[in-house]
């Protein structure tokens, strides 16, 4: 009894059920394979395969580059910002007007006036050939060999009828006298009659610098309301509540003119995505009394980057008008001031650019579409070529080929 062993016999019905299940599962195969004996490989099929593989690789590289690239998607909204300030960045060269004669003024519809702006704005004196003389603010007397000898500490110079800007009522320098005159709305037309100007050799310095040019660069802060920024000759004055300029020193030299080169001009933070329309613009003339007007439409712009940071700046469009204001007698037409004027208006629209990169799922979808589409089209072409070859060979065998 101990030598007897129990043998397990497989149930024939159980094996049959598994085989049936596997066969049923095979029926789901959408890619039925022909027998190797029935596969026919041709030279035309190999050529079509190589061509289709080339196009697949080419399109896959293009799709990969597109997936990795970051795009900017614009959206337009109403600008709801209030009480904002706007920065105007500039770099402009005036080859035929000296720095001491160049004034930068800002006016807006809110009533704010900034006359002869000097804060954050630098004037660089240029020689007639365009080389830099000095890089400090270019005014009469700076870096020209020293200042006049110091006076008695108790000295109190006359203001010659002007209004002094100090409690003592003293004007100890030529510039003090000039400011006192400006407070009265007068012009300093005869500096040789002013003791302080004679001591500082003011007239000689003006004559020395009269052949120079000037580069103005820097930035100014303005209210974000319509207004204008202009470069004009002479110091600005207020007479009868009107904004005027002292042209006495400008009109004596026919070589002065407001031909200019705008190296760069932007409103707000400078962004490498944006190209400003006035960059590297050149306007050169030979007339002294010539007015350049640029009408600027400023559009608020915001960039929302993928790293979460936001940058607020502005874009602008431009129209321009140039006018020769010389009258028949050689004098400027009344009411026209020679200079360069940037009249800016603010658009109520806000353009928001959002950085966008295609998701990886879209990249996979496009890859499948490229591979599947090319293989399908190549299969159709291969089938057509194969049938054409078979038909031609059959005709040749029957003696009908030519």
mmCIF file of N, CA, C and O in Angstrom, residues 168-229:
data_model
loop_
_atom_site.group_PDB
_atom_site.id
_atom_site.type_symbol
_atom_site.label_atom_id
_atom_site.label_comp_id
_atom_site.label_asym_id
_atom_site.label_seq_id
_atom_site.Cartn_x
_atom_site.Cartn_y
_atom_site.Cartn_z
ATOM 1 N N UNK A 168 18.269 136.972 1.330
ATOM 2 C CA UNK A 168 19.097 138.170 1.319
ATOM 3 C C UNK A 168 18.881 139.022 0.080
ATOM 4 O O UNK A 168 19.271 140.192 0.041
ATOM 5 N N UNK A 169 18.290 138.436 -0.944
ATOM 6 C CA UNK A 169 18.083 139.190 -2.176
ATOM 7 C C UNK A 169 19.346 139.383 -2.969
ATOM 8 O O UNK A 169 19.484 140.370 -3.701
ATOM 9 N N UNK A 170 20.281 138.452 -2.840
ATOM 10 C CA UNK A 170 21.574 138.565 -3.511
ATOM 11 C C UNK A 170 21.637 137.673 -4.747
ATOM 12 O O UNK A 170 21.083 136.574 -4.769
ATOM 13 N N UNK A 171 22.331 138.140 -5.753
ATOM 14 C CA UNK A 171 22.623 137.346 -6.949
ATOM 15 C C UNK A 171 24.136 137.396 -7.147
ATOM 16 O O UNK A 171 24.673 138.364 -7.715
ATOM 17 N N UNK A 172 24.819 136.370 -6.667
ATOM 18 C CA UNK A 172 26.285 136.392 -6.660
ATOM 19 C C UNK A 172 26.905 135.798 -7.912
ATOM 20 O O UNK A 172 28.118 135.920 -8.108
ATOM 21 N N UNK A 173 26.131 135.109 -8.728
ATOM 22 C CA UNK A 173 26.655 134.526 -9.964
ATOM 23 C C UNK A 173 25.787 134.946 -11.131
ATOM 24 O O UNK A 173 24.666 135.444 -10.964
ATOM 25 N N UNK A 174 26.314 134.718 -12.309
ATOM 26 C CA UNK A 174 25.546 135.038 -13.517
ATOM 27 C C UNK A 174 24.279 134.197 -13.593
ATOM 28 O O UNK A 174 23.232 134.678 -14.021
ATOM 29 N N UNK A 175 24.383 132.932 -13.162
ATOM 30 C CA UNK A 175 23.205 132.067 -13.179
ATOM 31 C C UNK A 175 22.151 132.549 -12.188
ATOM 32 O O UNK A 175 20.953 132.432 -12.444
ATOM 33 N N UNK A 176 22.594 133.117 -11.049
ATOM 34 C CA UNK A 176 21.630 133.682 -10.100
ATOM 35 C C UNK A 176 20.867 134.838 -10.736
ATOM 36 O O UNK A 176 19.653 134.970 -10.558
ATOM 37 N N UNK A 177 21.570 135.692 -11.468
ATOM 38 C CA UNK A 177 20.917 136.812 -12.141
ATOM 39 C C UNK A 177 19.936 136.313 -13.186
ATOM 40 O O UNK A 177 18.821 136.821 -13.331
ATOM 41 N N UNK A 178 20.343 135.269 -13.914
ATOM 42 C CA UNK A 178 19.468 134.722 -14.954
ATOM 43 C C UNK A 178 18.184 134.165 -14.345
ATOM 44 O O UNK A 178 17.088 134.386 -14.853
ATOM 45 N N UNK A 179 18.300 133.440 -13.231
ATOM 46 C CA UNK A 179 17.103 132.909 -12.569
ATOM 47 C C UNK A 179 16.229 134.037 -12.018
ATOM 48 O O UNK A 179 15.000 133.938 -12.043
ATOM 49 N N UNK A 180 16.865 135.092 -11.514
ATOM 50 C CA UNK A 180 16.102 136.241 -11.017
ATOM 51 C C UNK A 180 15.334 136.916 -12.155
ATOM 52 O O UNK A 180 14.185 137.350 -11.974
ATOM 53 N N UNK A 181 15.954 136.987 -13.323
ATOM 54 C CA UNK A 181 15.261 137.531 -14.489
ATOM 55 C C UNK A 181 14.090 136.641 -14.890
ATOM 56 O O UNK A 181 13.011 137.126 -15.256
ATOM 57 N N UNK A 182 14.316 135.325 -14.868
ATOM 58 C CA UNK A 182 13.258 134.394 -15.251
ATOM 59 C C UNK A 182 12.062 134.516 -14.314
ATOM 60 O O UNK A 182 10.900 134.371 -14.735
ATOM 61 N N UNK A 183 12.319 134.764 -13.033
ATOM 62 C CA UNK A 183 11.219 134.949 -12.084
ATOM 63 C C UNK A 183 10.371 136.159 -12.439
ATOM 64 O O UNK A 183 9.171 136.207 -12.134
ATOM 65 N N UNK A 184 10.982 137.160 -13.074
ATOM 66 C CA UNK A 184 10.257 138.333 -13.554
ATOM 67 C C UNK A 184 9.624 138.111 -14.928
ATOM 68 O O UNK A 184 8.821 138.916 -15.382
ATOM 69 N N UNK A 185 10.032 137.030 -15.592
ATOM 70 C CA UNK A 185 9.582 136.833 -16.964
ATOM 71 C C UNK A 185 10.421 137.578 -17.964
ATOM 72 O O UNK A 185 9.994 137.821 -19.094
ATOM 73 N N UNK A 186 11.655 137.956 -17.565
ATOM 74 C CA UNK A 186 12.566 138.675 -18.450
ATOM 75 C C UNK A 186 13.575 137.716 -19.066
ATOM 76 O O UNK A 186 13.772 136.605 -18.592
ATOM 77 N N UNK A 187 14.237 138.218 -20.102
ATOM 78 C CA UNK A 187 15.315 137.445 -20.727
ATOM 79 C C UNK A 187 16.648 138.140 -20.472
ATOM 80 O O UNK A 187 16.715 139.379 -20.402
ATOM 81 N N UNK A 188 17.689 137.338 -20.375
ATOM 82 C CA UNK A 188 19.033 137.880 -20.172
ATOM 83 C C UNK A 188 19.648 138.112 -21.552
ATOM 84 O O UNK A 188 20.421 137.304 -22.064
ATOM 85 N N UNK A 189 19.278 139.241 -22.150
ATOM 86 C CA UNK A 189 19.677 139.495 -23.534
ATOM 87 C C UNK A 189 21.041 140.154 -23.655
ATOM 88 O O UNK A 189 21.669 140.103 -24.710
ATOM 89 N N UNK A 190 21.527 140.797 -22.574
ATOM 90 C CA UNK A 190 22.810 141.494 -22.645
ATOM 91 C C UNK A 190 23.667 141.119 -21.441
ATOM 92 O O UNK A 190 23.777 141.890 -20.479
ATOM 93 N N UNK A 191 24.289 139.948 -21.458
ATOM 94 C CA UNK A 191 25.094 139.531 -20.298
ATOM 95 C C UNK A 191 26.314 140.410 -20.061
ATOM 96 O O UNK A 191 26.839 140.445 -18.956
ATOM 97 N N UNK A 192 26.764 141.141 -21.102
ATOM 98 C CA UNK A 192 27.941 141.988 -20.919
ATOM 99 C C UNK A 192 27.656 143.180 -20.011
ATOM 100 O O UNK A 192 28.598 143.857 -19.555
ATOM 101 N N UNK A 193 26.389 143.458 -19.736
ATOM 102 C CA UNK A 193 26.032 144.549 -18.834
ATOM 103 C C UNK A 193 25.851 144.069 -17.402
ATOM 104 O O UNK A 193 25.534 144.872 -16.525
ATOM 105 N N UNK A 194 26.048 142.792 -17.169
ATOM 106 C CA UNK A 194 25.894 142.209 -15.838
ATOM 107 C C UNK A 194 27.274 141.934 -15.265
ATOM 108 O O UNK A 194 28.091 141.226 -15.874
ATOM 109 N N UNK A 195 27.583 142.523 -14.098
ATOM 110 C CA UNK A 195 28.909 142.385 -13.497
ATOM 111 C C UNK A 195 29.292 140.922 -13.295
ATOM 112 O O UNK A 195 30.413 140.505 -13.619
ATOM 113 N N UNK A 196 28.359 140.118 -12.762
ATOM 114 C CA UNK A 196 28.663 138.716 -12.469
ATOM 115 C C UNK A 196 28.993 137.953 -13.752
ATOM 116 O O UNK A 196 29.884 137.086 -13.768
ATOM 117 N N UNK A 197 28.263 138.218 -14.824
ATOM 118 C CA UNK A 197 28.491 137.519 -16.100
ATOM 119 C C UNK A 197 29.828 137.929 -16.717
ATOM 120 O O UNK A 197 30.530 137.098 -17.317
ATOM 121 N N UNK A 198 30.178 139.199 -16.558
ATOM 122 C CA UNK A 198 31.466 139.663 -17.080
ATOM 123 C C UNK A 198 32.611 138.990 -16.331
ATOM 124 O O UNK A 198 33.603 138.541 -16.935
ATOM 125 N N UNK A 199 32.473 138.881 -14.989
ATOM 126 C CA UNK A 199 33.528 138.248 -14.187
ATOM 127 C C UNK A 199 33.702 136.773 -14.540
ATOM 128 O O UNK A 199 34.803 136.232 -14.435
ATOM 129 N N UNK A 200 32.620 136.122 -14.937
ATOM 130 C CA UNK A 200 32.681 134.691 -15.264
ATOM 131 C C UNK A 200 32.950 134.451 -16.745
ATOM 132 O O UNK A 200 32.925 133.300 -17.200
ATOM 133 N N UNK A 201 33.171 135.540 -17.513
ATOM 134 C CA UNK A 201 33.441 135.414 -18.957
ATOM 135 C C UNK A 201 32.319 134.634 -19.655
ATOM 136 O O UNK A 201 32.567 133.752 -20.494
ATOM 137 N N UNK A 202 31.108 134.986 -19.311
ATOM 138 C CA UNK A 202 29.939 134.267 -19.815
ATOM 139 C C UNK A 202 29.848 134.325 -21.336
ATOM 140 O O UNK A 202 29.627 133.312 -21.999
ATOM 141 N N UNK A 203 30.025 135.523 -21.892
ATOM 142 C CA UNK A 203 29.877 135.678 -23.353
ATOM 143 C C UNK A 203 30.940 134.886 -24.101
ATOM 144 O O UNK A 203 30.662 134.276 -25.152
ATOM 145 N N UNK A 204 32.190 134.859 -23.559
ATOM 146 C CA UNK A 204 33.249 134.109 -24.219
ATOM 147 C C UNK A 204 32.954 132.605 -24.213
ATOM 148 O O UNK A 204 33.204 131.908 -25.198
ATOM 149 N N UNK A 205 32.410 132.143 -23.113
ATOM 150 C CA UNK A 205 32.100 130.709 -23.018
ATOM 151 C C UNK A 205 30.968 130.323 -23.960
ATOM 152 O O UNK A 205 30.982 129.238 -24.551
ATOM 153 N N UNK A 206 30.002 131.206 -24.105
ATOM 154 C CA UNK A 206 28.921 130.943 -25.045
ATOM 155 C C UNK A 206 29.467 130.840 -26.468
ATOM 156 O O UNK A 206 29.094 129.956 -27.244
ATOM 157 N N UNK A 207 30.393 131.750 -26.804
ATOM 158 C CA UNK A 207 30.961 131.729 -28.152
ATOM 159 C C UNK A 207 31.770 130.452 -28.384
ATOM 160 O O UNK A 207 31.732 129.861 -29.469
ATOM 161 N N UNK A 208 32.495 129.997 -27.353
ATOM 162 C CA UNK A 208 33.297 128.783 -27.488
ATOM 163 C C UNK A 208 32.410 127.552 -27.701
ATOM 164 O O UNK A 208 32.752 126.659 -28.474
ATOM 165 N N UNK A 209 31.277 127.498 -27.026
ATOM 166 C CA UNK A 209 30.427 126.313 -27.081
ATOM 167 C C UNK A 209 29.391 126.370 -28.211
ATOM 168 O O UNK A 209 28.652 125.404 -28.414
ATOM 169 N N UNK A 210 29.338 127.472 -28.950
ATOM 170 C CA UNK A 210 28.280 127.646 -29.950
ATOM 171 C C UNK A 210 28.405 126.686 -31.125
ATOM 172 O O UNK A 210 27.429 126.481 -31.860
ATOM 173 N N UNK A 211 29.590 126.088 -31.326
ATOM 174 C CA UNK A 211 29.762 125.152 -32.447
ATOM 175 C C UNK A 211 29.560 123.698 -32.015
ATOM 176 O O UNK A 211 29.722 122.789 -32.818
ATOM 177 N N UNK A 212 29.219 123.481 -30.743
ATOM 178 C CA UNK A 212 29.097 122.118 -30.231
ATOM 179 C C UNK A 212 27.716 121.529 -30.488
ATOM 180 O O UNK A 212 26.760 122.222 -30.837
ATOM 181 N N UNK A 213 27.610 120.221 -30.273
ATOM 182 C CA UNK A 213 26.331 119.517 -30.267
ATOM 183 C C UNK A 213 26.044 119.016 -28.864
ATOM 184 O O UNK A 213 26.799 119.284 -27.921
ATOM 185 N N UNK A 214 24.964 118.274 -28.732
ATOM 186 C CA UNK A 214 24.566 117.821 -27.402
ATOM 187 C C UNK A 214 23.837 116.478 -27.492
ATOM 188 O O UNK A 214 23.008 116.266 -28.384
ATOM 189 N N UNK A 215 24.189 115.599 -26.563
ATOM 190 C CA UNK A 215 23.461 114.331 -26.411
ATOM 191 C C UNK A 215 22.708 114.374 -25.094
ATOM 192 O O UNK A 215 23.284 114.670 -24.049
ATOM 193 N N UNK A 216 21.415 114.088 -25.153
ATOM 194 C CA UNK A 216 20.570 114.092 -23.964
ATOM 195 C C UNK A 216 20.101 112.664 -23.709
ATOM 196 O O UNK A 216 19.503 112.033 -24.592
ATOM 197 N N UNK A 217 20.388 112.143 -22.515
ATOM 198 C CA UNK A 217 19.931 110.799 -22.187
ATOM 199 C C UNK A 217 19.537 110.745 -20.713
ATOM 200 O O UNK A 217 20.001 111.548 -19.894
ATOM 201 N N UNK A 218 18.684 109.796 -20.407
ATOM 202 C CA UNK A 218 18.188 109.650 -19.040
ATOM 203 C C UNK A 218 16.708 109.316 -19.058
ATOM 204 O O UNK A 218 16.174 108.798 -20.048
ATOM 205 N N UNK A 219 16.017 109.622 -17.963
ATOM 206 C CA UNK A 219 14.592 109.345 -17.896
ATOM 207 C C UNK A 219 13.895 110.403 -17.057
ATOM 208 O O UNK A 219 14.519 111.043 -16.195
ATOM 209 N N UNK A 220 12.616 110.593 -17.319
ATOM 210 C CA UNK A 220 11.806 111.539 -16.564
ATOM 211 C C UNK A 220 10.524 110.842 -16.133
ATOM 212 O O UNK A 220 10.039 109.917 -16.794
ATOM 213 N N UNK A 221 9.970 111.278 -14.997
ATOM 214 C CA UNK A 221 8.712 110.749 -14.480
ATOM 215 C C UNK A 221 7.598 111.740 -14.800
ATOM 216 O O UNK A 221 7.714 112.934 -14.494
ATOM 217 N N UNK A 222 6.515 111.260 -15.407
ATOM 218 C CA UNK A 222 5.378 112.119 -15.749
ATOM 219 C C UNK A 222 4.094 111.455 -15.269
ATOM 220 O O UNK A 222 4.049 110.254 -14.995
ATOM 221 N N UNK A 223 3.049 112.255 -15.149
ATOM 222 C CA UNK A 223 1.732 111.702 -14.855
ATOM 223 C C UNK A 223 1.237 110.928 -16.069
ATOM 224 O O UNK A 223 1.475 111.336 -17.215
ATOM 225 N N UNK A 224 0.515 109.853 -15.815
ATOM 226 C CA UNK A 224 0.010 109.050 -16.933
ATOM 227 C C UNK A 224 -1.302 109.640 -17.449
ATOM 228 O O UNK A 224 -2.383 109.065 -17.357
ATOM 229 N N UNK A 225 -1.166 110.851 -17.982
ATOM 230 C CA UNK A 225 -2.263 111.577 -18.611
ATOM 231 C C UNK A 225 -1.710 112.215 -19.882
ATOM 232 O O UNK A 225 -0.488 112.353 -20.026
ATOM 233 N N UNK A 226 -2.565 112.627 -20.819
ATOM 234 C CA UNK A 226 -2.058 113.258 -22.038
ATOM 235 C C UNK A 226 -1.208 114.492 -21.726
ATOM 236 O O UNK A 226 -1.502 115.261 -20.806
ATOM 237 N N UNK A 227 -0.161 114.662 -22.480
ATOM 238 C CA UNK A 227 0.724 115.809 -22.290
ATOM 239 C C UNK A 227 1.763 115.866 -23.383
ATOM 240 O O UNK A 227 1.616 115.231 -24.435
ATOM 241 N N UNK A 228 2.814 116.635 -23.161
ATOM 242 C CA UNK A 228 3.893 116.685 -24.151
ATOM 243 C C UNK A 228 5.232 116.907 -23.468
ATOM 244 O O UNK A 228 5.329 117.539 -22.412
ATOM 245 N N UNK A 229 6.246 116.341 -24.090
ATOM 246 C CA UNK A 229 7.641 116.548 -23.710
ATOM 247 C C UNK A 229 8.306 117.222 -24.897
ATOM 248 O O UNK A 229 8.182 116.741 -26.024
#
